[in-house]
Amino acid sequence: MSIRPVKRVIKSKPTLEGAGVHLRRAFGFGNTKETDPFLLLDDFRNDVPEDYLAGFPWHPHRGIETITYVLAGTVEHGDSMGNRGAIAAGDVQWMTAGSGIIHQEMPKGDQSGRMHGFQLWANLPASLKMTPPRYQEVKAADIPEITDDDGTHVRIVCGSFWGKKGPVDGVAADPVYLDVSIAPGRRKTLPVETSRHAFAYVFAGSGKFCNASAPLSVPTEGVGWLDTAPPSEADNRSLVVFDRGDEVEVQAGADGIRFLLVSGKPLNEPVAWYGPIVMNTQKQLQEAFEELDKGTFLKK
């Protein structure tokens, strides 16, 4: 068995999206070769309603799938296929934009004003870019949960893990999407198929990745290489990008650690990307925006 080394540790960066939603972007709108087939991960945890209530009004998507996972509050969804609904704490919305969809996502806080969740974009292969749009809404009660003997707790949003299978199916990237909690001081090894790209996104507590007995192998992005020691832990809002191997090992810090562990099979295809539309060539991208202008974007 081989432990996956850490390629880099990146702090998610503040950004504005939609009609003025304050969020943190772990990755996206850059070189996504290391995270292929995943394009973007946004952390929209926010406790100030005026920083998120404007939401994400009607906008188009083509060529991707969007995965929204809510921890607190609700997100109300509507789309051009006629789907309407709201996802709440623990729920998942999986939307395959395919040939084209127009939708809106409007966040609402809980009783304390908290709106916590994540949105992940998964690319579609060229053969499925123009597949019919599809919408899957999964309630918290339908997401399998496993607690190991040492207290490690895993929610399986998608994919197979420890003998159980998540409820989302028919997804091109064949992802494994896990919400993992490890108790304080515990060391845990988690299997990840060798052929996949994988990353972890820490959103509570802290811990050491790699072999869990030495500091992380690379400095955090943006710090001086010569005068800064490598970080010894990955903490809240840290993205950990892994190299190849067949398992990930983590040792939880004094407060434990909770993180998303996501892996998928790389597509290794060219990416032509502008805003909410992701195609393989600039010509296809141009055609998509021309269709938006002409009113011929939606295919069903």
C-alpha atoms as a printed R data frame, in Angstrom:
    type eleno elety resid chain resno       x      y       z
1   ATOM     1    CA   MET     A     1   0.000  0.000   0.000
2   ATOM     2    CA   SER     A     2   1.305  3.468  -0.844
3   ATOM     3    CA   ILE     A     3   0.409  6.677   0.980
4   ATOM     4    CA   ARG     A     4  -0.425  9.583  -1.340
5   ATOM     5    CA   PRO     A     5   2.061 12.430  -0.821
6   ATOM     6    CA   VAL     A     6   0.765 15.983  -0.615
7   ATOM     7    CA   LYS     A     7   1.462 18.078  -3.717
8   ATOM     8    CA   ARG     A     8   0.413 21.361  -2.135
9   ATOM     9    CA   VAL     A     9  -1.705 23.002   0.522
10  ATOM    10    CA   ILE     A    10  -3.772 26.025  -0.511
11  ATOM    11    CA   LYS     A    11  -5.934 28.351   1.567
12  ATOM    12    CA   SER     A    12  -9.281 29.089  -0.051
13  ATOM    13    CA   LYS     A    13  -9.539 32.688  -1.235
14  ATOM    14    CA   PRO     A    14 -12.343 35.214  -0.605
15  ATOM    15    CA   THR     A    15 -14.371 36.022  -3.721
16  ATOM    16    CA   LEU     A    16 -17.728 37.452  -4.802
17  ATOM    17    CA   GLU     A    17 -20.128 35.463  -6.977
18  ATOM    18    CA   GLY     A    18 -23.729 35.623  -8.165
19  ATOM    19    CA   ALA     A    19 -25.489 38.845  -7.182
20  ATOM    20    CA   GLY     A    20 -22.913 39.573  -4.481
21  ATOM    21    CA   VAL     A    21 -22.457 36.386  -2.439
22  ATOM    22    CA   HIS     A    22 -19.332 36.387  -0.259
23  ATOM    23    CA   LEU     A    23 -17.659 32.975  -0.387
24  ATOM    24    CA   ARG     A    24 -14.265 31.258  -0.410
25  ATOM    25    CA   ARG     A    25 -12.884 29.567  -3.534
26  ATOM    26    CA   ALA     A    26 -10.613 26.575  -2.953
27  ATOM    27    CA   PHE     A    27  -9.836 26.201  -6.665
28  ATOM    28    CA   GLY     A    28 -11.305 27.147 -10.025
29  ATOM    29    CA   PHE     A    29 -10.884 29.423 -13.043
30  ATOM    30    CA   GLY     A    30  -7.218 28.483 -13.324
31  ATOM    31    CA   ASN     A    31  -5.194 25.444 -14.285
32  ATOM    32    CA   THR     A    32  -7.307 22.531 -13.058
33  ATOM    33    CA   LYS     A    33  -5.068 19.783 -14.433
34  ATOM    34    CA   GLU     A    34  -4.272 18.497 -10.927
35  ATOM    35    CA   THR     A    35  -7.947 18.299  -9.956
36  ATOM    36    CA   ASP     A    36  -9.317 16.988 -13.303
37  ATOM    37    CA   PRO     A    37 -12.221 16.075 -13.648
38  ATOM    38    CA   PHE     A    38 -13.148 18.693 -11.040
39  ATOM    39    CA   LEU     A    39 -13.110 22.327 -12.094
40  ATOM    40    CA   LEU     A    40 -14.101 24.397  -9.084
41  ATOM    41    CA   LEU     A    41 -14.837 24.140  -5.365
42  ATOM    42    CA   ASP     A    42 -16.595 26.981  -3.537
43  ATOM    43    CA   ASP     A    43 -17.031 27.148   0.238
44  ATOM    44    CA   PHE     A    44 -20.065 29.325   0.906
45  ATOM    45    CA   ARG     A    45 -20.090 29.204   4.701
46  ATOM    46    CA   ASN     A    46 -21.339 32.559   5.910
47  ATOM    47    CA   ASP     A    47 -23.045 33.821   9.084
48  ATOM    48    CA   VAL     A    48 -23.975 37.302   7.795
49  ATOM    49    CA   PRO     A    49 -27.281 37.197   5.838
50  ATOM    50    CA   GLU     A    50 -26.628 40.383   3.872
51  ATOM    51    CA   ASP     A    51 -23.496 38.716   2.483
52  ATOM    52    CA   TYR     A    52 -25.416 35.853   0.831
53  ATOM    53    CA   LEU     A    53 -29.154 36.583   0.514
54  ATOM    54    CA   ALA     A    54 -28.788 38.140  -2.973
55  ATOM    55    CA   GLY     A    55 -27.959 34.610  -4.089
56  ATOM    56    CA   PHE     A    56 -27.356 33.325  -7.590
57  ATOM    57    CA   PRO     A    57 -30.216 34.563  -9.835
58  ATOM    58    CA   TRP     A    58 -31.047 32.915 -13.179
59  ATOM    59    CA   HIS     A    59 -27.910 31.936 -15.089
60  ATOM    60    CA   PRO     A    60 -26.936 29.319 -17.693
61  ATOM    61    CA   HIS     A    61 -24.683 26.245 -17.532
62  ATOM    62    CA   ARG     A    62 -23.463 23.855 -20.200
63  ATOM    63    CA   GLY     A    63 -20.913 21.040 -20.263
64  ATOM    64    CA   ILE     A    64 -20.615 20.419 -16.514
65  ATOM    65    CA   GLU     A    65 -22.272 18.991 -13.418
66  ATOM    66    CA   THR     A    66 -22.740 21.049 -10.249
67  ATOM    67    CA   ILE     A    67 -22.869 19.378  -6.834
68  ATOM    68    CA   THR     A    68 -24.231 21.410  -3.906
69  ATOM    69    CA   TYR     A    69 -23.859 20.030  -0.356
70  ATOM    70    CA   VAL     A    70 -25.562 21.971   2.440
71  ATOM    71    CA   LEU     A    71 -24.470 21.909   6.088
72  ATOM    72    CA   ALA     A    72 -26.730 24.657   7.523
73  ATOM    73    CA   GLY     A    73 -29.532 26.813   6.156
74  ATOM    74    CA   THR     A    74 -31.314 26.053   2.880
75  ATOM    75    CA   VAL     A    75 -30.792 26.632  -0.842
76  ATOM    76    CA   GLU     A    76 -33.911 27.103  -2.984
77  ATOM    77    CA   HIS     A    77 -33.520 25.847  -6.552
78  ATOM    78    CA   GLY     A    78 -35.442 26.467  -9.750
79  ATOM    79    CA   ASP     A    79 -34.524 25.578 -13.340
80  ATOM    80    CA   SER     A    80 -35.613 25.658 -16.973
81  ATOM    81    CA   MET     A    81 -36.709 21.994 -16.799
82  ATOM    82    CA   GLY     A    82 -39.396 22.936 -14.306
83  ATOM    83    CA   ASN     A    83 -37.654 21.553 -11.217
84  ATOM    84    CA   ARG     A    84 -38.341 23.408  -7.973
85  ATOM    85    CA   GLY     A    85 -37.201 22.558  -4.490
86  ATOM    86    CA   ALA     A    86 -35.074 23.387  -1.487
87  ATOM    87    CA   ILE     A    87 -32.152 21.516   0.002
88  ATOM    88    CA   ALA     A    88 -31.445 21.836   3.724
89  ATOM    89    CA   ALA     A    89 -28.791 20.675   6.199
90  ATOM    90    CA   GLY     A    90 -27.239 17.398   5.074
91  ATOM    91    CA   ASP     A    91 -28.970 17.411   1.671
92  ATOM    92    CA   VAL     A    92 -27.317 17.259  -1.752
93  ATOM    93    CA   GLN     A    93 -28.330 18.677  -5.123
94  ATOM    94    CA   TRP     A    94 -26.657 17.151  -8.166
95  ATOM    95    CA   MET     A    95 -27.370 18.948 -11.433
96  ATOM    96    CA   THR     A    96 -26.134 17.723 -14.810
97  ATOM    97    CA   ALA     A    97 -26.219 20.798 -17.050
98  ATOM    98    CA   GLY     A    98 -25.307 18.806 -20.165
99  ATOM    99    CA   SER     A    99 -26.531 20.507 -23.343
100 ATOM   100    CA   GLY     A   100 -27.788 23.479 -21.401
101 ATOM   101    CA   ILE     A   101 -29.853 24.567 -18.436
102 ATOM   102    CA   ILE     A   102 -30.802 27.888 -16.900
103 ATOM   103    CA   HIS     A   103 -31.283 27.859 -13.143
104 ATOM   104    CA   GLN     A   104 -31.169 29.897  -9.978
105 ATOM   105    CA   GLU     A   105 -29.937 29.090  -6.462
106 ATOM   106    CA   MET     A   106 -31.157 31.287  -3.620
107 ATOM   107    CA   PRO     A   107 -29.627 30.681  -0.168
108 ATOM   108    CA   LYS     A   108 -31.550 31.202   3.077
109 ATOM   109    CA   GLY     A   109 -29.991 31.102   6.543
110 ATOM   110    CA   ASP     A   110 -31.073 28.968   9.475
111 ATOM   111    CA   GLN     A   111 -32.550 30.438  12.668
112 ATOM   112    CA   SER     A   112 -29.090 31.731  13.624
113 ATOM   113    CA   GLY     A   113 -28.514 33.285  10.200
114 ATOM   114    CA   ARG     A   114 -25.991 30.637   9.141
115 ATOM   115    CA   MET     A   115 -25.710 29.535   5.516
116 ATOM   116    CA   HIS     A   116 -23.078 26.808   5.244
117 ATOM   117    CA   GLY     A   117 -22.299 24.569   2.312
118 ATOM   118    CA   PHE     A   118 -20.127 23.746  -0.684
119 ATOM   119    CA   GLN     A   119 -20.484 23.692  -4.454
120 ATOM   120    CA   LEU     A   120 -18.268 21.468  -6.585
121 ATOM   121    CA   TRP     A   121 -18.156 21.522 -10.397
122 ATOM   122    CA   ALA     A   122 -17.379 18.288 -12.240
123 ATOM   123    CA   ASN     A   123 -16.469 18.423 -15.919
124 ATOM   124    CA   LEU     A   124 -18.312 16.329 -18.501
125 ATOM   125    CA   PRO     A   125 -16.332 14.408 -21.136
126 ATOM   126    CA   ALA     A   126 -16.630 15.545 -24.761
127 ATOM   127    CA   SER     A   127 -18.943 12.617 -25.511
128 ATOM   128    CA   LEU     A   128 -21.455 13.839 -22.895
129 ATOM   129    CA   LYS     A   129 -21.163 17.632 -23.153
130 ATOM   130    CA   MET     A   130 -24.499 17.781 -24.984
131 ATOM   131    CA   THR     A   131 -26.289 15.090 -22.971
132 ATOM   132    CA   PRO     A   132 -29.837 15.962 -21.809
133 ATOM   133    CA   PRO     A   133 -29.912 17.953 -18.542
134 ATOM   134    CA   ARG     A   134 -30.691 16.027 -15.354
135 ATOM   135    CA   TYR     A   135 -31.495 16.993 -11.782
136 ATOM   136    CA   GLN     A   136 -31.057 14.821  -8.677
137 ATOM   137    CA   GLU     A   137 -32.074 15.940  -5.195
138 ATOM   138    CA   VAL     A   138 -30.946 13.758  -2.306
139 ATOM   139    CA   LYS     A   139 -32.224 14.215   1.242
140 ATOM   140    CA   ALA     A   140 -29.933 13.807   4.252
141 ATOM   141    CA   ALA     A   141 -31.706 10.655   5.444
142 ATOM   142    CA   ASP     A   142 -30.827  8.905   2.183
143 ATOM   143    CA   ILE     A   143 -27.073  9.489   2.465
144 ATOM   144    CA   PRO     A   144 -25.327  6.461   4.025
145 ATOM   145    CA   GLU     A   145 -23.229  7.059   7.126
146 ATOM   146    CA   ILE     A   146 -20.579  4.768   8.594
147 ATOM   147    CA   THR     A   147 -18.910  5.022  11.997
148 ATOM   148    CA   ASP     A   148 -15.739  2.926  12.353
149 ATOM   149    CA   ASP     A   149 -14.584  1.303  15.601
150 ATOM   150    CA   ASP     A   150 -12.260  4.229  16.383
151 ATOM   151    CA   GLY     A   151 -15.070  6.781  15.961
152 ATOM   152    CA   THR     A   152 -14.185  7.866  12.431
153 ATOM   153    CA   HIS     A   153 -17.444  8.995  10.813
154 ATOM   154    CA   VAL     A   154 -18.017  9.089   7.044
155 ATOM   155    CA   ARG     A   155 -21.029 10.314   5.042
156 ATOM   156    CA   ILE     A   156 -20.998  8.856   1.521
157 ATOM   157    CA   VAL     A   157 -22.472 11.476  -0.782
158 ATOM   158    CA   CYS     A   158 -21.429  9.676  -3.950
159 ATOM   159    CA   GLY     A   159 -19.456  6.588  -4.904
160 ATOM   160    CA   SER     A   160 -18.578  3.440  -2.988
161 ATOM   161    CA   PHE     A   161 -16.648  3.386   0.286
162 ATOM   162    CA   TRP     A   162 -16.195  0.797   3.042
163 ATOM   163    CA   GLY     A   163 -18.797 -1.448   1.420
164 ATOM   164    CA   LYS     A   164 -21.544  1.156   1.103
165 ATOM   165    CA   LYS     A   165 -22.663  3.177  -1.912
166 ATOM   166    CA   GLY     A   166 -23.853  6.761  -2.043
167 ATOM   167    CA   PRO     A   167 -27.268  7.599  -3.533
168 ATOM   168    CA   VAL     A   168 -26.163  9.738  -6.509
169 ATOM   169    CA   ASP     A   169 -25.710  7.679  -9.667
170 ATOM   170    CA   GLY     A   170 -25.040  8.011 -13.392
171 ATOM   171    CA   VAL     A   171 -22.335 10.639 -12.940
172 ATOM   172    CA   ALA     A   172 -19.745 10.847 -15.713
173 ATOM   173    CA   ALA     A   173 -16.716 11.560 -13.510
174 ATOM   174    CA   ASP     A   174 -17.547  8.496 -11.379
175 ATOM   175    CA   PRO     A   175 -16.576 10.492  -8.275
176 ATOM   176    CA   VAL     A   176 -16.221  9.427  -4.681
177 ATOM   177    CA   TYR     A   177 -17.419 12.308  -2.483
178 ATOM   178    CA   LEU     A   178 -17.041 11.800   1.273
179 ATOM   179    CA   ASP     A   179 -17.608 13.928   4.381
180 ATOM   180    CA   VAL     A   180 -15.072 12.586   6.906
181 ATOM   181    CA   SER     A   181 -14.794 13.303  10.649
182 ATOM   182    CA   ILE     A   182 -11.890 11.945  12.710
183 ATOM   183    CA   ALA     A   183 -11.650 12.194  16.496
184 ATOM   184    CA   PRO     A   184  -8.896 14.207  18.239
185 ATOM   185    CA   GLY     A   185  -5.452 12.605  18.008
186 ATOM   186    CA   ARG     A   186  -6.602  9.658  15.914
187 ATOM   187    CA   ARG     A   187  -4.576  8.488  12.925
188 ATOM   188    CA   LYS     A   188  -6.611  7.104  10.034
189 ATOM   189    CA   THR     A   189  -5.890  5.595   6.637
190 ATOM   190    CA   LEU     A   190  -8.543  5.958   3.948
191 ATOM   191    CA   PRO     A   191  -8.464  4.084   0.612
192 ATOM   192    CA   VAL     A   192  -8.425  6.057  -2.662
193 ATOM   193    CA   GLU     A   193  -8.195  4.282  -6.000
194 ATOM   194    CA   THR     A   194  -4.742  4.819  -7.556
195 ATOM   195    CA   SER     A   195  -5.983  5.978 -10.968
196 ATOM   196    CA   ARG     A   196  -7.938  8.904  -9.529
197 ATOM   197    CA   HIS     A   197  -7.053 12.490  -8.797
198 ATOM   198    CA   ALA     A   198  -7.881 13.320  -5.191
199 ATOM   199    CA   PHE     A   199  -8.095 16.264  -2.831
200 ATOM   200    CA   ALA     A   200  -9.226 17.001   0.712
201 ATOM   201    CA   TYR     A   201 -10.860 20.227   1.860
202 ATOM   202    CA   VAL     A   202 -10.619 20.818   5.608
203 ATOM   203    CA   PHE     A   203 -13.524 22.726   7.136
204 ATOM   204    CA   ALA     A   204 -13.253 22.028  10.865
205 ATOM   205    CA   GLY     A   205 -10.372 21.285  13.210
206 ATOM   206    CA   SER     A   206  -6.956 20.465  11.786
207 ATOM   207    CA   GLY     A   207  -4.605 17.574  11.097
208 ATOM   208    CA   LYS     A   208  -1.490 16.277   9.387
209 ATOM   209    CA   PHE     A   209  -1.724 14.528   6.041
210 ATOM   210    CA   CYS     A   210   1.007 12.558   4.188
211 ATOM   211    CA   ASN     A   211   2.470  9.861   6.403
212 ATOM   212    CA   ALA     A   212   1.093 11.647   9.503
213 ATOM   213    CA   SER     A   213   4.456 11.506  11.247
214 ATOM   214    CA   ALA     A   214   6.239 14.373   9.485
215 ATOM   215    CA   PRO     A   215   5.313 17.907   8.424
216 ATOM   216    CA   LEU     A   216   3.551 18.433   5.131
217 ATOM   217    CA   SER     A   217   5.971 18.228   2.253
218 ATOM   218    CA   VAL     A   218   5.380 21.588   0.551
219 ATOM   219    CA   PRO     A   219   4.853 25.140   1.794
220 ATOM   220    CA   THR     A   220   1.474 26.780   1.530
221 ATOM   221    CA   GLU     A   221   0.937 28.647  -1.743
222 ATOM   222    CA   GLY     A   222   2.089 32.247  -1.691
223 ATOM   223    CA   VAL     A   223   4.644 32.122   1.118
224 ATOM   224    CA   GLY     A   224   8.386 32.530   0.722
225 ATOM   225    CA   TRP     A   225  10.208 29.276   0.066
226 ATOM   226    CA   LEU     A   226  13.471 30.370   1.625
227 ATOM   227    CA   ASP     A   227  12.381 31.966   4.863
228 ATOM   228    CA   THR     A   228   9.269 30.000   5.837
229 ATOM   229    CA   ALA     A   229   9.048 26.538   7.345
230 ATOM   230    CA   PRO     A   230   6.508 24.191   5.753
231 ATOM   231    CA   PRO     A   231   3.163 24.106   7.598
232 ATOM   232    CA   SER     A   232   2.817 21.204   9.980
233 ATOM   233    CA   GLU     A   233  -0.973 21.038   9.765
234 ATOM   234    CA   ALA     A   234  -3.859 21.693   7.405
235 ATOM   235    CA   ASP     A   235  -6.584 23.659   9.163
236 ATOM   236    CA   ASN     A   236  -9.964 25.249   8.422
237 ATOM   237    CA   ARG     A   237 -10.436 26.309   4.761
238 ATOM   238    CA   SER     A   238  -7.329 24.409   3.592
239 ATOM   239    CA   LEU     A   239  -7.291 22.512   0.293
240 ATOM   240    CA   VAL     A   240  -4.897 19.549   0.236
241 ATOM   241    CA   VAL     A   241  -4.033 18.302  -3.262
242 ATOM   242    CA   PHE     A   242  -2.657 14.757  -3.310
243 ATOM   243    CA   ASP     A   243  -0.220 13.006  -5.623
244 ATOM   244    CA   ARG     A   244  -0.682  9.365  -6.688
245 ATOM   245    CA   GLY     A   245  -1.051  6.408  -4.330
246 ATOM   246    CA   ASP     A   246  -3.794  4.104  -3.094
247 ATOM   247    CA   GLU     A   247  -4.540  5.589   0.319
248 ATOM   248    CA   VAL     A   248  -4.579  8.835   2.245
249 ATOM   249    CA   GLU     A   249  -3.353  8.993   5.814
250 ATOM   250    CA   VAL     A   250  -4.295 11.726   8.256
251 ATOM   251    CA   GLN     A   251  -3.690 12.344  11.934
252 ATOM   252    CA   ALA     A   252  -6.287 14.521  13.580
253 ATOM   253    CA   GLY     A   253  -5.212 17.468  15.716
254 ATOM   254    CA   ALA     A   254  -6.283 18.327  19.258
255 ATOM   255    CA   ASP     A   255  -9.792 19.335  18.147
256 ATOM   256    CA   GLY     A   256 -10.253 16.529  15.646
257 ATOM   257    CA   ILE     A   257 -10.639 17.155  11.923
258 ATOM   258    CA   ARG     A   258 -13.517 17.216   9.430
259 ATOM   259    CA   PHE     A   259 -12.954 17.387   5.701
260 ATOM   260    CA   LEU     A   260 -14.372 16.570   2.299
261 ATOM   261    CA   LEU     A   261 -12.410 13.804   0.550
262 ATOM   262    CA   VAL     A   262 -13.132 13.851  -3.173
263 ATOM   263    CA   SER     A   263 -11.646 11.764  -5.978
264 ATOM   264    CA   GLY     A   264 -12.470 11.170  -9.622
265 ATOM   265    CA   LYS     A   265 -11.100  9.720 -12.833
266 ATOM   266    CA   PRO     A   266  -9.296 12.384 -14.893
267 ATOM   267    CA   LEU     A   267 -10.749 13.079 -18.347
268 ATOM   268    CA   ASN     A   268  -7.442 14.330 -19.829
269 ATOM   269    CA   GLU     A   269  -9.328 16.453 -22.360
270 ATOM   270    CA   PRO     A   270  -8.859 20.079 -23.463
271 ATOM   271    CA   VAL     A   271 -10.888 22.632 -21.510
272 ATOM   272    CA   ALA     A   272 -12.395 25.782 -23.039
273 ATOM   273    CA   TRP     A   273 -14.027 27.659 -20.176
274 ATOM   274    CA   TYR     A   274 -15.717 30.997 -19.741
275 ATOM   275    CA   GLY     A   275 -17.943 31.707 -16.751
276 ATOM   276    CA   PRO     A   276 -20.666 29.057 -16.325
277 ATOM   277    CA   ILE     A   277 -19.983 27.234 -19.606
278 ATOM   278    CA   VAL     A   278 -17.227 24.641 -20.079
279 ATOM   279    CA   MET     A   279 -16.562 23.073 -23.491
280 ATOM   280    CA   ASN     A   280 -13.570 21.489 -25.253
281 ATOM   281    CA   THR     A   281 -12.844 24.124 -27.909
282 ATOM   282    CA   GLN     A   282 -13.092 27.884 -28.231
283 ATOM   283    CA   LYS     A   283 -15.411 27.388 -31.217
284 ATOM   284    CA   GLN     A   284 -17.855 25.369 -29.088
285 ATOM   285    CA   LEU     A   285 -17.678 28.033 -26.395
286 ATOM   286    CA   GLN     A   286 -18.434 30.781 -28.902
287 ATOM   287    CA   GLU     A   287 -21.360 28.786 -30.289
288 ATOM   288    CA   ALA     A   288 -22.832 28.397 -26.800
289 ATOM   289    CA   PHE     A   289 -22.804 32.150 -26.151
290 ATOM   290    CA   GLU     A   290 -24.197 32.858 -29.618
291 ATOM   291    CA   GLU     A   291 -27.057 30.464 -28.847
292 ATOM   292    CA   LEU     A   292 -27.690 32.311 -25.580
293 ATOM   293    CA   ASP     A   293 -27.986 35.552 -27.550
294 ATOM   294    CA   LYS     A   294 -30.310 33.982 -30.148
295 ATOM   295    CA   GLY     A   295 -32.504 32.199 -27.603
296 ATOM   296    CA   THR     A   296 -31.602 28.730 -28.922
297 ATOM   297    CA   PHE     A   297 -29.429 27.654 -25.972
298 ATOM   298    CA   LEU     A   298 -31.921 25.251 -24.382
299 ATOM   299    CA   LYS     A   299 -32.246 21.984 -26.332
300 ATOM   300    CA   LYS     A   300 -35.287 20.528 -24.551
